[in-house]
Amino acid sequence: MSTTSPKSRKRNVPFTVITDRIEHDPAHHLAGLWPQTPLGRLTPVGERSRSPSFRPNAPAYSTVSPFLKWAVIPTEALKILVVPVILYLNWELVAPWMGKSLEPIVSPYLGHYPVTDSSRNPFQVFFLLSHYVPTSAPDDPRYQKGYYDLTFIAYYIVFWSMVRQVITINICRPIARYFGIRKAAKLERFGEQGYAMIYFLVMGYWGYRIMGQLPTFWYRTEYFFIDYPHWDMKPELKRYYLMQMAYWCQQFLILVLGLEKPRKDYAELVAHHFVTIWLVGWSYLVNLTLIGNAVYMSMDIPDSSLALSKLLNYMQKDRAKTIAFALLIVLWTYFRHILNLVILWSVWFDFELIPETSRVWDPAAGYWMPAWMRYQIFIPIALLQALNLFWYYLIMRILVRTLLYSKLDDERSDDEDDGEGDKED
């Protein structure tokens, strides 16, 4: 007779049991990816269950702190966003006119009104790039990093909050209802995936466009380190980088402040967002934006296909979701693993391409690359790869089960509601 206690048996849960629970957990962030109908079998429209007719309810914003309503109510975010714009326009248009009008009166005391210079507008730091490099050529302007970048990031955190809610509520929810989705949890997930698909598709293309302007195209990884430090940036690269940072900070705030119903893989998502912010922020600080652009691209493009697969599955577009799922596997394998491993290899073996005079710790001069920095760059990318491998394992399990079994979770078409039963939005 076994002497193992029930408690010890509970503690020693096999890895396959854990992943099986995740795969069938409707609250996991991959929920909606596994087919609601078997691969290759079409569900007759008459057999598809529909939720009851939509009955509008008031949004549940009353539980959100008044100081955080901008994160969930688009109009509140818009109010914040227009204030710097109005102040900027006032400085550009109204202030010069008033200054010239009052010059005869105040000039004996304050001197003549100065010639206006739009580059000195104090409110441009909120939504326009700062820290222009004055020695750069007029036909090839460059920017460096600086403290005003934090103001830019803060502004665009509010911007992404507004865009997210507008897309989720005003665009995705009507589409979801058109396809018969009525339950509140499914509407929320459909909106999240719609926003994710649009964001990652746009940013994936933008990242590709920017890489085409850089010597690192297409993943010529030796140029991550050749001629380091890359402290001066093309304006498009800097804006892209800071807007990406603002997006991930906004996503992280949504999670940690509990502004949405938490998922059961909450810790996993927080870890992913934390590592991403660590990687993005650190690479920007130490003048490694070229490698940051490459990492962003390797994440954004497969993420857009992941979101598309989920959307088509919620809409029960059987043929389309099969094609999208196959595309997801190809893109995920190539971008998130093959290219990410290429980047890791380069960090480890191409680090010596940094000029020897630049391999010192001298932040004031833009040099941040002593020998130990190789590990500081390698570790966050390796942690991101570990998370990607875990998700890749779950995706491949879905593929294998879909191919081997004639029926896979068909009954889940109305069960992905996090236990909310028939609650409607």
Short mmCIF file of C-alpha atoms in Angstrom, two decimals, residues 176-397:
data_model
loop_
_atom_site.label_atom_id
_atom_site.label_comp_id
_atom_site.label_asym_id
_atom_site.label_seq_id
_atom_site.Cartn_x
_atom_site.Cartn_y
_atom_site.Cartn_z
CA ALA A 176 -19.39 40.64 -32.41
CA ARG A 177 -23.14 41.10 -31.99
CA TYR A 178 -23.61 40.83 -35.75
CA PHE A 179 -22.06 37.36 -35.54
CA GLY A 180 -24.35 36.33 -32.69
CA ILE A 181 -22.04 36.92 -29.74
CA ARG A 182 -24.03 38.24 -26.79
CA LYS A 183 -22.39 37.18 -23.52
CA ALA A 184 -20.48 39.89 -21.71
CA ALA A 185 -17.27 37.89 -21.29
CA LYS A 186 -17.16 36.91 -24.96
CA LEU A 187 -17.88 40.46 -26.08
CA GLU A 188 -15.01 41.67 -23.89
CA ARG A 189 -12.62 39.07 -25.27
CA PHE A 190 -13.68 39.73 -28.84
CA GLY A 191 -13.01 43.45 -28.30
CA GLU A 192 -9.60 42.75 -26.76
CA GLN A 193 -8.57 40.58 -29.70
CA GLY A 194 -9.90 43.07 -32.24
CA TYR A 195 -7.82 45.82 -30.68
CA ALA A 196 -4.78 43.53 -30.47
CA MET A 197 -5.07 42.54 -34.13
CA ILE A 198 -5.30 46.17 -35.29
CA TYR A 199 -2.48 47.35 -33.01
CA PHE A 200 -0.02 44.57 -33.82
CA LEU A 201 -0.81 44.68 -37.54
CA VAL A 202 -0.13 48.43 -37.69
CA MET A 203 2.95 48.30 -35.47
CA GLY A 204 4.28 45.22 -37.27
CA TYR A 205 4.11 47.05 -40.59
CA TRP A 206 5.57 50.20 -39.03
CA GLY A 207 8.45 48.22 -37.56
CA TYR A 208 9.10 46.62 -40.96
CA ARG A 209 9.08 50.04 -42.62
CA ILE A 210 11.57 51.39 -40.07
CA MET A 211 13.87 48.38 -40.33
CA GLY A 212 13.95 48.98 -44.09
CA GLN A 213 15.65 52.33 -43.33
CA LEU A 214 18.28 50.73 -41.08
CA PRO A 215 21.41 48.65 -41.77
CA THR A 216 19.85 45.80 -39.76
CA PHE A 217 17.37 44.91 -42.55
CA TRP A 218 16.57 41.88 -42.81
CA TYR A 219 17.93 40.77 -39.41
CA ARG A 220 21.55 41.52 -40.26
CA THR A 221 22.26 41.20 -36.59
CA GLU A 222 25.93 42.18 -36.69
CA TYR A 223 24.79 45.79 -37.14
CA PHE A 224 23.21 45.71 -33.69
CA PHE A 225 26.74 46.28 -32.39
CA ILE A 226 28.85 47.68 -35.24
CA ASP A 227 29.52 51.41 -34.73
CA TYR A 228 27.98 51.41 -31.25
CA PRO A 229 26.75 53.64 -29.60
CA HIS A 230 23.67 54.36 -31.74
CA TRP A 231 22.62 57.32 -29.61
CA ASP A 232 21.12 59.47 -32.38
CA MET A 233 17.85 58.17 -33.85
CA LYS A 234 15.82 58.89 -36.93
CA PRO A 235 12.63 60.68 -35.83
CA GLU A 236 10.44 57.82 -37.03
CA LEU A 237 12.44 55.28 -35.04
CA LYS A 238 12.24 57.36 -31.87
CA ARG A 239 8.48 57.93 -32.18
CA TYR A 240 7.93 54.21 -32.89
CA TYR A 241 9.99 53.21 -29.88
CA LEU A 242 8.31 55.57 -27.44
CA MET A 243 4.80 54.71 -28.64
CA GLN A 244 5.58 51.03 -28.18
CA MET A 245 6.80 51.77 -24.68
CA ALA A 246 3.61 53.72 -23.95
CA TYR A 247 1.49 50.80 -25.19
CA TRP A 248 3.17 48.24 -22.95
CA CYS A 249 3.07 50.56 -19.95
CA GLN A 250 -0.66 51.05 -20.53
CA GLN A 251 -1.22 47.30 -20.77
CA PHE A 252 0.79 46.76 -17.60
CA LEU A 253 -1.22 49.41 -15.71
CA ILE A 254 -4.49 47.80 -16.80
CA LEU A 255 -3.31 44.50 -15.32
CA VAL A 256 -1.75 45.63 -12.05
CA LEU A 257 -4.48 48.17 -11.20
CA GLY A 258 -7.19 45.58 -11.79
CA LEU A 259 -9.12 47.75 -14.24
CA GLU A 260 -10.29 44.60 -16.02
CA LYS A 261 -11.49 41.27 -14.73
CA PRO A 262 -8.26 39.34 -14.02
CA ARG A 263 -7.55 36.16 -15.95
CA LYS A 264 -6.34 32.95 -14.37
CA ASP A 265 -2.96 33.41 -16.10
CA TYR A 266 -2.59 36.83 -14.49
CA ALA A 267 0.92 36.16 -13.14
CA GLU A 268 2.06 34.86 -16.53
CA LEU A 269 0.85 38.00 -18.32
CA VAL A 270 2.32 40.33 -15.69
CA ALA A 271 5.68 38.55 -16.10
CA HIS A 272 5.47 38.93 -19.89
CA HIS A 273 4.65 42.66 -19.70
CA PHE A 274 7.32 43.27 -17.05
CA VAL A 275 10.03 41.56 -19.11
CA THR A 276 8.92 43.46 -22.23
CA ILE A 277 9.08 46.83 -20.46
CA TRP A 278 12.44 45.89 -18.96
CA LEU A 279 13.78 44.96 -22.40
CA VAL A 280 12.34 48.01 -24.16
CA GLY A 281 13.33 50.54 -21.51
CA TRP A 282 16.82 49.21 -20.99
CA SER A 283 17.60 48.95 -24.71
CA TYR A 284 16.45 52.56 -25.18
CA LEU A 285 18.53 53.77 -22.24
CA VAL A 286 21.76 52.07 -23.34
CA ASN A 287 21.45 53.09 -27.03
CA LEU A 288 20.49 49.68 -28.45
CA THR A 289 17.37 50.76 -30.33
CA LEU A 290 18.35 48.77 -33.43
CA ILE A 291 18.06 45.48 -31.57
CA GLY A 292 14.86 46.74 -29.94
CA ASN A 293 13.26 47.31 -33.34
CA ALA A 294 14.16 43.74 -34.35
CA VAL A 295 12.67 42.26 -31.17
CA TYR A 296 9.49 44.31 -31.54
CA MET A 297 8.98 43.05 -35.08
CA SER A 298 9.52 39.44 -34.09
CA MET A 299 6.70 39.82 -31.53
CA ASP A 300 4.18 42.06 -33.29
CA ILE A 301 3.73 40.20 -36.57
CA PRO A 302 2.85 36.78 -35.06
CA ASP A 303 0.71 38.48 -32.39
CA SER A 304 -1.50 39.96 -35.13
CA SER A 305 -2.07 36.46 -36.58
CA LEU A 306 -2.81 35.09 -33.10
CA ALA A 307 -5.50 37.71 -32.56
CA LEU A 308 -6.95 37.06 -36.03
CA SER A 309 -7.18 33.32 -35.29
CA LYS A 310 -9.12 34.02 -32.09
CA LEU A 311 -11.50 36.44 -33.82
CA LEU A 312 -12.33 33.99 -36.60
CA ASN A 313 -12.88 31.25 -34.05
CA TYR A 314 -15.32 33.40 -32.06
CA MET A 315 -17.14 34.22 -35.32
CA GLN A 316 -17.13 30.47 -36.21
CA LYS A 317 -15.69 31.09 -39.65
CA ASP A 318 -14.50 27.53 -40.07
CA ARG A 319 -12.46 27.58 -43.27
CA ALA A 320 -10.96 30.99 -42.50
CA LYS A 321 -9.98 30.01 -38.97
CA THR A 322 -8.25 26.87 -40.26
CA ILE A 323 -6.15 28.95 -42.66
CA ALA A 324 -5.47 31.57 -39.98
CA PHE A 325 -4.38 28.91 -37.48
CA ALA A 326 -1.95 27.42 -40.02
CA LEU A 327 -0.61 30.92 -40.75
CA LEU A 328 -0.22 31.53 -37.03
CA ILE A 329 1.93 28.43 -36.58
CA VAL A 330 4.20 29.41 -39.50
CA LEU A 331 4.61 33.03 -38.37
CA TRP A 332 4.98 32.15 -34.70
CA THR A 333 7.65 29.55 -35.46
CA TYR A 334 9.65 31.84 -37.74
CA PHE A 335 9.40 35.15 -35.89
CA ARG A 336 9.11 34.19 -32.23
CA HIS A 337 11.57 31.33 -32.27
CA ILE A 338 13.86 31.21 -35.29
CA LEU A 339 14.45 34.96 -35.46
CA ASN A 340 14.51 35.32 -31.67
CA LEU A 341 17.18 32.63 -31.46
CA VAL A 342 19.12 34.45 -34.17
CA ILE A 343 18.98 37.59 -32.00
CA LEU A 344 20.11 35.66 -28.91
CA TRP A 345 22.99 34.12 -30.87
CA SER A 346 24.04 37.58 -32.04
CA VAL A 347 23.91 39.05 -28.52
CA TRP A 348 26.20 36.30 -27.27
CA PHE A 349 28.66 36.04 -30.18
CA ASP A 350 28.54 39.45 -31.94
CA PHE A 351 28.96 41.50 -28.79
CA GLU A 352 32.70 41.70 -29.52
CA LEU A 353 31.92 43.71 -32.68
CA ILE A 354 31.40 46.73 -30.43
CA PRO A 355 34.48 48.94 -30.84
CA GLU A 356 36.89 48.33 -27.99
CA THR A 357 36.87 52.01 -27.07
CA SER A 358 33.08 51.80 -26.64
CA ARG A 359 33.15 48.76 -24.34
CA VAL A 360 33.22 50.90 -21.21
CA TRP A 361 30.75 52.25 -18.66
CA ASP A 362 30.56 55.97 -19.39
CA PRO A 363 26.85 57.00 -19.56
CA ALA A 364 27.67 60.69 -19.92
CA ALA A 365 29.43 59.92 -23.21
CA GLY A 366 26.77 57.40 -24.34
CA TYR A 367 28.82 54.28 -23.59
CA TRP A 368 27.05 51.59 -21.57
CA MET A 369 28.77 48.42 -22.77
CA PRO A 370 31.26 46.88 -20.35
CA ALA A 371 31.67 43.12 -20.68
CA TRP A 372 28.96 42.26 -18.12
CA MET A 373 26.31 44.09 -20.18
CA ARG A 374 26.24 41.09 -22.53
CA TYR A 375 24.31 39.24 -19.80
CA GLN A 376 22.01 42.19 -19.13
CA ILE A 377 20.95 42.14 -22.80
CA PHE A 378 20.82 38.37 -23.12
CA ILE A 379 18.76 37.56 -20.02
CA PRO A 380 15.52 39.48 -20.76
CA ILE A 381 15.44 38.21 -24.37
CA ALA A 382 16.03 34.66 -23.09
CA LEU A 383 13.22 35.04 -20.53
CA LEU A 384 10.91 36.26 -23.30
CA GLN A 385 11.91 33.25 -25.37
CA ALA A 386 11.12 30.92 -22.46
CA LEU A 387 7.59 32.37 -22.19
CA ASN A 388 7.20 32.06 -25.96
CA LEU A 389 8.27 28.41 -25.84
CA PHE A 390 5.67 27.68 -23.18
CA TRP A 391 2.92 29.26 -25.29
CA TYR A 392 4.29 27.50 -28.38
CA TYR A 393 3.93 24.18 -26.58
CA LEU A 394 0.27 24.96 -25.85
CA ILE A 395 -0.37 25.98 -29.46
CA MET A 396 1.21 22.79 -30.79
CA ARG A 397 -0.90 20.72 -28.39
#
